[in-house]
Tab-separated table of C-alpha atoms in Angstrom:
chain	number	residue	atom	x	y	z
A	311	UNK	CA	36.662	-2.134	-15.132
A	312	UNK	CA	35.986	-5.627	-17.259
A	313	UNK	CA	34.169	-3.282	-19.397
A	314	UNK	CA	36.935	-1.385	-20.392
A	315	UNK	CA	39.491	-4.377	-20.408
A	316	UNK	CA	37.408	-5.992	-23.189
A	317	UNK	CA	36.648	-3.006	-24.910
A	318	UNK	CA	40.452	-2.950	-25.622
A	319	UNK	CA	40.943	-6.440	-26.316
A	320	UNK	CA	38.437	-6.074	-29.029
A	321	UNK	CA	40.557	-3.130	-30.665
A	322	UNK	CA	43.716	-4.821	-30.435
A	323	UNK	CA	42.280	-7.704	-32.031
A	324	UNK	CA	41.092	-5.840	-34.807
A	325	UNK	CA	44.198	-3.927	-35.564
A	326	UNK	CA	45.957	-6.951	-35.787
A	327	UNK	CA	43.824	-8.712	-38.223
A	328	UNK	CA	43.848	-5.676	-40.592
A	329	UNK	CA	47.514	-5.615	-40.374
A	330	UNK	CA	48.375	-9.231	-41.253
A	331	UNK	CA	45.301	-9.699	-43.961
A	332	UNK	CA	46.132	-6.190	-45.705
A	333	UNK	CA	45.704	-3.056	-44.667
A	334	UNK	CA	44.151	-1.915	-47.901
A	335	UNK	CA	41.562	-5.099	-48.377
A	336	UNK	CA	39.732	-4.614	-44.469
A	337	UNK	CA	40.137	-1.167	-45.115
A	338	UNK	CA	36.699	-0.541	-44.908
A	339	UNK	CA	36.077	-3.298	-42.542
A	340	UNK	CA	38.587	-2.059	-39.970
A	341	UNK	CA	37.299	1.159	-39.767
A	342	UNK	CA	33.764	0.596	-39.232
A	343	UNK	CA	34.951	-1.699	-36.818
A	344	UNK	CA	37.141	0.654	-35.245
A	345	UNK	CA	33.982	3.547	-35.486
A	346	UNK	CA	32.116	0.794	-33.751
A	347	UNK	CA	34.551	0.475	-30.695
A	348	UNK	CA	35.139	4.042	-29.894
A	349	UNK	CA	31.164	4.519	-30.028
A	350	UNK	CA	30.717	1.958	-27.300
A	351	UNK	CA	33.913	3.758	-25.340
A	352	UNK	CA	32.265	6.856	-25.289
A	353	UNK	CA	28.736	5.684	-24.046
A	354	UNK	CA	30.684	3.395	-21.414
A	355	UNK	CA	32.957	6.815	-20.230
A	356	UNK	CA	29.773	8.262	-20.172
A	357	UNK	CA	27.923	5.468	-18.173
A	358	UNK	CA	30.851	5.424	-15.384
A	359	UNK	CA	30.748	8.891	-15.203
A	360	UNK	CA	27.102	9.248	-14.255
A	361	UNK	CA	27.339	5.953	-11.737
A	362	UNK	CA	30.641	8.056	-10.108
A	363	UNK	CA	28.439	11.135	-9.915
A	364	UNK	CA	25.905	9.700	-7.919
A	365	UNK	CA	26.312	10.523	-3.991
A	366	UNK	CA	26.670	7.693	-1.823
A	367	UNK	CA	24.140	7.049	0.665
A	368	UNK	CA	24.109	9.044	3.663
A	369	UNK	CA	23.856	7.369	6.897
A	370	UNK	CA	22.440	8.677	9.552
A	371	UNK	CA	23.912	10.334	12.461
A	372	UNK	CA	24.178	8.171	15.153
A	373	UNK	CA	22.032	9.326	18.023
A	374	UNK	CA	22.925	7.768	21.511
A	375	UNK	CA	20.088	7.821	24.281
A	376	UNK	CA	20.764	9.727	27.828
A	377	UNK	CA	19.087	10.151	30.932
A	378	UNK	CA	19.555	13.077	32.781
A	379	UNK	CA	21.431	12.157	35.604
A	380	UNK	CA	24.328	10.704	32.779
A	381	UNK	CA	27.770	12.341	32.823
A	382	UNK	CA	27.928	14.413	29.863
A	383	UNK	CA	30.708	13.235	28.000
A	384	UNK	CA	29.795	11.417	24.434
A	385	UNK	CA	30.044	7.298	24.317
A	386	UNK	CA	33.598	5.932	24.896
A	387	UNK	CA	33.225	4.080	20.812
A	388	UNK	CA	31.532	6.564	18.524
A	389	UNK	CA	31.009	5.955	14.939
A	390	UNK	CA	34.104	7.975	12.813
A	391	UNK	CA	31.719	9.185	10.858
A	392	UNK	CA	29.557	10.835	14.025
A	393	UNK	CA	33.076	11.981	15.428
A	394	UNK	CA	33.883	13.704	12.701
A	395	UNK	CA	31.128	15.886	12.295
A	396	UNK	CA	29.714	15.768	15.880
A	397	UNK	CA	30.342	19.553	18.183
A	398	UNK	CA	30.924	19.807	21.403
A	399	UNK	CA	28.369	20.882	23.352
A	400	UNK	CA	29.135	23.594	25.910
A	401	UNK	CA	27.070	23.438	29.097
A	402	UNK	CA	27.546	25.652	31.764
A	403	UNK	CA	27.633	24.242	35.574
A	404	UNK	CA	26.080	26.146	38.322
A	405	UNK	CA	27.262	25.495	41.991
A	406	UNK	CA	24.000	25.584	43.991
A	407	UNK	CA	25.869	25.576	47.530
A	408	UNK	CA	27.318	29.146	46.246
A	409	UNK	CA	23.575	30.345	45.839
A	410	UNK	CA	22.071	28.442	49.199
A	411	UNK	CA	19.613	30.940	50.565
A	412	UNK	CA	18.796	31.097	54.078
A	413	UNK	CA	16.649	29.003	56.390
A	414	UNK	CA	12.938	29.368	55.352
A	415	UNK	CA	10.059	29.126	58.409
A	416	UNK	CA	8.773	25.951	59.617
A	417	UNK	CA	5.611	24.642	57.674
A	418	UNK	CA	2.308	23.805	59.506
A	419	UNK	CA	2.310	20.912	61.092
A	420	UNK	CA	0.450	17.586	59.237
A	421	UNK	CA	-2.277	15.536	58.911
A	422	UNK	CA	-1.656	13.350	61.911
A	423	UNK	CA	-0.971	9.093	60.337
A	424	UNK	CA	-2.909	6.001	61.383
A	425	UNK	CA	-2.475	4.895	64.984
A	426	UNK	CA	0.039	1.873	64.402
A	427	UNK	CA	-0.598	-1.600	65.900
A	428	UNK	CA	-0.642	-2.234	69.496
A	429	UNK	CA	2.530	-2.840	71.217
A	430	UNK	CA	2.869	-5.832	73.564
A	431	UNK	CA	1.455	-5.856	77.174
A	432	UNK	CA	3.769	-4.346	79.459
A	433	UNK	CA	4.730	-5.923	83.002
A	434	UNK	CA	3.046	-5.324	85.802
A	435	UNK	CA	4.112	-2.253	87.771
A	436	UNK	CA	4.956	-2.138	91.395
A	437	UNK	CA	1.612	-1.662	93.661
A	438	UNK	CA	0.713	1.870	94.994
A	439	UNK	CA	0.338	2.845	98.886
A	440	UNK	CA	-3.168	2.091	100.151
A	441	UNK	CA	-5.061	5.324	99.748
A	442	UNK	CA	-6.359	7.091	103.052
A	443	UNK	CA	-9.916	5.922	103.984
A	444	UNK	CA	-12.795	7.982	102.381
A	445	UNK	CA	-15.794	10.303	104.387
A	446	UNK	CA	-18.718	8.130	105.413
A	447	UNK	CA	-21.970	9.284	103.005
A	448	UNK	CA	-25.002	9.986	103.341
A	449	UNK	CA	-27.708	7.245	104.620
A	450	UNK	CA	-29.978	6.569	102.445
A	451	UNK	CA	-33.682	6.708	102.395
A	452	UNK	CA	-35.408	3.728	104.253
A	453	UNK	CA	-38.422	3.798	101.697
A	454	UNK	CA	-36.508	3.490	98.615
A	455	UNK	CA	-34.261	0.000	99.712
A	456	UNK	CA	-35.391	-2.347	97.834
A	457	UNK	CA	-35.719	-6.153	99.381
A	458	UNK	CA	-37.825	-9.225	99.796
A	459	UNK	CA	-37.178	-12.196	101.665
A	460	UNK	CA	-39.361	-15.044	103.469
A	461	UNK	CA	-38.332	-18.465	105.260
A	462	UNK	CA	-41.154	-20.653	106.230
A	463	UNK	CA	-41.769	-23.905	107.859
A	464	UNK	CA	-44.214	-26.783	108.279
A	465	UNK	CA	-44.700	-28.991	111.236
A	466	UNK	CA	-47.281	-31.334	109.915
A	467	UNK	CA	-47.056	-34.599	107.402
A	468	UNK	CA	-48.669	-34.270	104.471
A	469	UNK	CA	-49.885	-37.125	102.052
A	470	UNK	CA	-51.486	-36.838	98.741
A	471	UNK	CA	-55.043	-36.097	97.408
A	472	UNK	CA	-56.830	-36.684	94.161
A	473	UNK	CA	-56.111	-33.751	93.395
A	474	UNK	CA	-52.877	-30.842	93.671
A	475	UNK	CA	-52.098	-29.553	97.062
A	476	UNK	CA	-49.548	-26.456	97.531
A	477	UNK	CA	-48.125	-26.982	100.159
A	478	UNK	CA	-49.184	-24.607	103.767
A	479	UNK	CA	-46.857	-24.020	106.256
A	480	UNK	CA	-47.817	-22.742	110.005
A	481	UNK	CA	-44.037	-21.507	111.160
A	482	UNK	CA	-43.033	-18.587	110.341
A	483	UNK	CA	-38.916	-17.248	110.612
A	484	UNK	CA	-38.838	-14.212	108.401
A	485	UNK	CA	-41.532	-12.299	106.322
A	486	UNK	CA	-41.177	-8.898	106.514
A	487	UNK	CA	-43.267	-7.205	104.590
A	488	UNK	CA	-45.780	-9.903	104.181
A	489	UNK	CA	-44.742	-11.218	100.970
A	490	UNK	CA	-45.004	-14.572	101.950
A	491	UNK	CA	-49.164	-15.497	102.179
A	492	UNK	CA	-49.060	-17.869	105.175
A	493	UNK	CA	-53.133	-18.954	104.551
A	494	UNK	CA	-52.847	-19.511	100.764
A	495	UNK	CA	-49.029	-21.017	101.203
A	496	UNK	CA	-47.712	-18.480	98.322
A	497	UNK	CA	-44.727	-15.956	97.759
A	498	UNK	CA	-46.277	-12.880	96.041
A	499	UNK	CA	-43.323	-10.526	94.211
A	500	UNK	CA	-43.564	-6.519	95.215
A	501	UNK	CA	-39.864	-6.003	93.544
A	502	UNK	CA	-39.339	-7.852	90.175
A	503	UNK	CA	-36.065	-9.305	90.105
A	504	UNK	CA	-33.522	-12.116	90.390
A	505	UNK	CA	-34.588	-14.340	93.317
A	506	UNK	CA	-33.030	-17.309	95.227
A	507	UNK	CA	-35.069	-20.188	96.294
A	508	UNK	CA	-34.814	-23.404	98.663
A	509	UNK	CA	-36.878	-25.844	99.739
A	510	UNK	CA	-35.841	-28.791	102.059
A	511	UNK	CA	-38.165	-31.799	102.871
A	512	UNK	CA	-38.280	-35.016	104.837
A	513	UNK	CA	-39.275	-38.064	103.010
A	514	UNK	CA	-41.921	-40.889	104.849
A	515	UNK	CA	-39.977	-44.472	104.628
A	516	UNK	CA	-41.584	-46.867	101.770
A	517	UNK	CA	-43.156	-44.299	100.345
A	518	UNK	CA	-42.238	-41.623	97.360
A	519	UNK	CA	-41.697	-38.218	97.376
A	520	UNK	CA	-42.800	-35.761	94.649
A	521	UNK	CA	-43.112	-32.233	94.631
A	522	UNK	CA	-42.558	-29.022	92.089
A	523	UNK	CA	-41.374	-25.732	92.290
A	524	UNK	CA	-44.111	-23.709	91.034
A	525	UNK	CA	-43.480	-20.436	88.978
A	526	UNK	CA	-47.052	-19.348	88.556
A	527	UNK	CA	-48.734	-22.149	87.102
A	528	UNK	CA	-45.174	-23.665	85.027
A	529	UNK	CA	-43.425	-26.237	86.998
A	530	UNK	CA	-40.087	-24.703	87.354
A	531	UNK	CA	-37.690	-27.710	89.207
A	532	UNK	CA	-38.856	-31.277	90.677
A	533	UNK	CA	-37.750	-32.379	94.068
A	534	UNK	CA	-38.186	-36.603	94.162
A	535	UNK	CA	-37.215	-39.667	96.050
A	536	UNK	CA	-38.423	-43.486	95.287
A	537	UNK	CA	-39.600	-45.102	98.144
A	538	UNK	CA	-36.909	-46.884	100.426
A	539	UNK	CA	-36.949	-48.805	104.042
A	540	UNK	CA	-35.286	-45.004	105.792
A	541	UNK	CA	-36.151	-41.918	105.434
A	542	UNK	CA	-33.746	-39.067	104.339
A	543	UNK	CA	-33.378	-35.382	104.226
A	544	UNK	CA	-34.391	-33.924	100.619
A	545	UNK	CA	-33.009	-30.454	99.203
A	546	UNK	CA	-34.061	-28.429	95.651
A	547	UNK	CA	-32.736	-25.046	94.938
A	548	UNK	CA	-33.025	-22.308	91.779
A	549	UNK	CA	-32.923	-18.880	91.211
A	550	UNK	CA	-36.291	-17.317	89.084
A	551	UNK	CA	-36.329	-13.618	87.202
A	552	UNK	CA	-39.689	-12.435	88.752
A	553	UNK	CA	-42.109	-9.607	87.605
A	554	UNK	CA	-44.767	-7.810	89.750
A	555	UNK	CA	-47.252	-9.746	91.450
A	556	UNK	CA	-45.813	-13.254	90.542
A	557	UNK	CA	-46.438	-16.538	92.075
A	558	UNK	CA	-44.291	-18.435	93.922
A	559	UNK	CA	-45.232	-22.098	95.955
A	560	UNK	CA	-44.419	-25.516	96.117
A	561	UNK	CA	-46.756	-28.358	94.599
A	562	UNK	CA	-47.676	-31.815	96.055
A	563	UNK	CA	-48.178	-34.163	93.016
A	564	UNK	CA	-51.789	-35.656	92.723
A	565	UNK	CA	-52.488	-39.163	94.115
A	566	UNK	CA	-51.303	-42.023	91.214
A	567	UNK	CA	-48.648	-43.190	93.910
A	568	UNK	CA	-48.171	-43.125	97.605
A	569	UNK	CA	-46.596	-39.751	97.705
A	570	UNK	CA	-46.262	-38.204	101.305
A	571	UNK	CA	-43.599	-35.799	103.467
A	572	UNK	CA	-42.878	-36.336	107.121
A	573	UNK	CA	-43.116	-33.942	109.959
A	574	UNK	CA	-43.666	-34.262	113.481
A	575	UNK	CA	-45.146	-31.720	116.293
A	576	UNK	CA	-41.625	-31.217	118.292
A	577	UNK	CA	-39.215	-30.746	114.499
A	578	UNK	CA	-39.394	-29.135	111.380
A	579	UNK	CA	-38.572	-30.934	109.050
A	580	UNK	CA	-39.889	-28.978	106.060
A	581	UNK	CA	-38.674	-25.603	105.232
A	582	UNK	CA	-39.551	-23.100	102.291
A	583	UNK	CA	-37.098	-19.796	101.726
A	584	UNK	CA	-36.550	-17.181	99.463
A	585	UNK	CA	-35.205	-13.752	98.984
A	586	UNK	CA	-34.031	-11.506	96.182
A	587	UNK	CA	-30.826	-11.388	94.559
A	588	UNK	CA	-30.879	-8.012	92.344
A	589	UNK	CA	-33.976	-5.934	91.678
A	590	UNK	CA	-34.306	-5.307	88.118
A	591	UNK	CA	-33.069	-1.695	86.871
């Protein structure tokens, strides 16, 4: 448009200077002049009407993104544009309750789930009746009880040697079965097992008392007094797993002190028992 607007200025200019200077003297000048102008109208007319031809850009239809479980009606704002040359879309609506079949079978049963954590412990519950007593069984056989057991005693004192003494007893108050070797002073195991063992002892005033509880040949516990002005009453007990044909005795230490036990004729004071606890299975 300020094309054109000078485009005429220019004319108007130069038809008013060949007017007032002579129309016959710029004659010439006017006219090409003039020839001039309407050459640059034209290719200006013709420039305008190429830029008007030209399409404006298109823009592209606005697309709008939806998930399937939208409602299907288009955006509450749409472009005019998009309006204008959007159609409807016709979708057809099926009622699934009007086409329910009926009730199919029961599946097979499933895979059965973890086992979930332990509840709390429940209370107690109220005690039963005492059940009626049960039918006496069968005895057993005699020959397949299993037992040992021995108690011993000594009436004699005994003091020490240069050497070890096990200690012999001459009473005898249970040894069935002669486990218990009276002459060699020695408990000799027929059923291995757990066994108890005791011995007691009575201890000689102002002098000491020292003796062991032989397992075999291995010391097993110690039974010891220091010497004092009255004599007392001495005890040592301990329980020993035993295999066949093991050794069991009591030990007078050797002679590097006055070491002795007292007994009389009329008392015993010195005892030596065992028996078994459980045979071994």
């Amino acid at each position: 448009m300020r094309l054109i607007t000078c485009v005429r200025t220019w004319l108007l200019c130069s038809l008013s200077c060949a007017l007032s200077s002579g129309f016959h003297k710029y004659s010439c000048c006017c006219i090409s002049m003039i020839h001039s102008g309407v050459v640059m109208l034209a290719v200006f007319l013709l420039l305008l009407a190429s830029v008007a031809s030209v399409p404006p850009p298109s823009r592209p239809t606005p697309r709008y993104c939806r998930r399937c479980c939208d409602h299907l009606d288009p955006p509450l704002s749409p472009a005019p544009q998009a309006a204008a040359n959007h159609m409807p879309e016709i979708r057809t609506i099926i009622n699934m309750t009007i086409l329910k079949g009926d009730k199919g079978e029961r599946g097979d049963r499933g895979t059965p789930g973890k086992a979930g954590v332990d509840g709390p412990l429940g209370l107690r519950g109220v005690t039963g009746p005492k059940g009626s007593k049960g039918d006496t069984g069968a005895p057993g056989d005699p020959c397949k009880i299993q037992q040992s057991s021995f108690s011993v005693g000594r009436r004699k004192a005994l003091h020490s040697a240069d050497h070890y003494q096990a200690l012999i007893f001459d009473t005898v108050f249970v040894n069935p079965g002669e486990h218990f070797n009276m002459f060699k002073g020695k408990f000799y195991c027929f059923v291995p097992g757990v066994y108890f063992f005791n011995v007691n002892i009575h201890t000689w005033n102002f002098k000491e008392t020292y003796l062991h509880l032989m397992h075999n040949e291995r010391p097993q516990v110690i039974l010891y007094t220091q010497p004092s002005d009255r004599s007392i009453m001495q005890s040592q007990s301990v329980m020993l797993s035993l295999e066949l044909n093991d050794e069991v005795w009591v030990r007078l230490y050797k002679r590097q002190r006055d070491n002795a036990i007292y007994s009389d004729d009329v008392d015993v004071y010195i005892t030596f028992n065992g028996h078994l606890v459980a045979p071994k299975v």
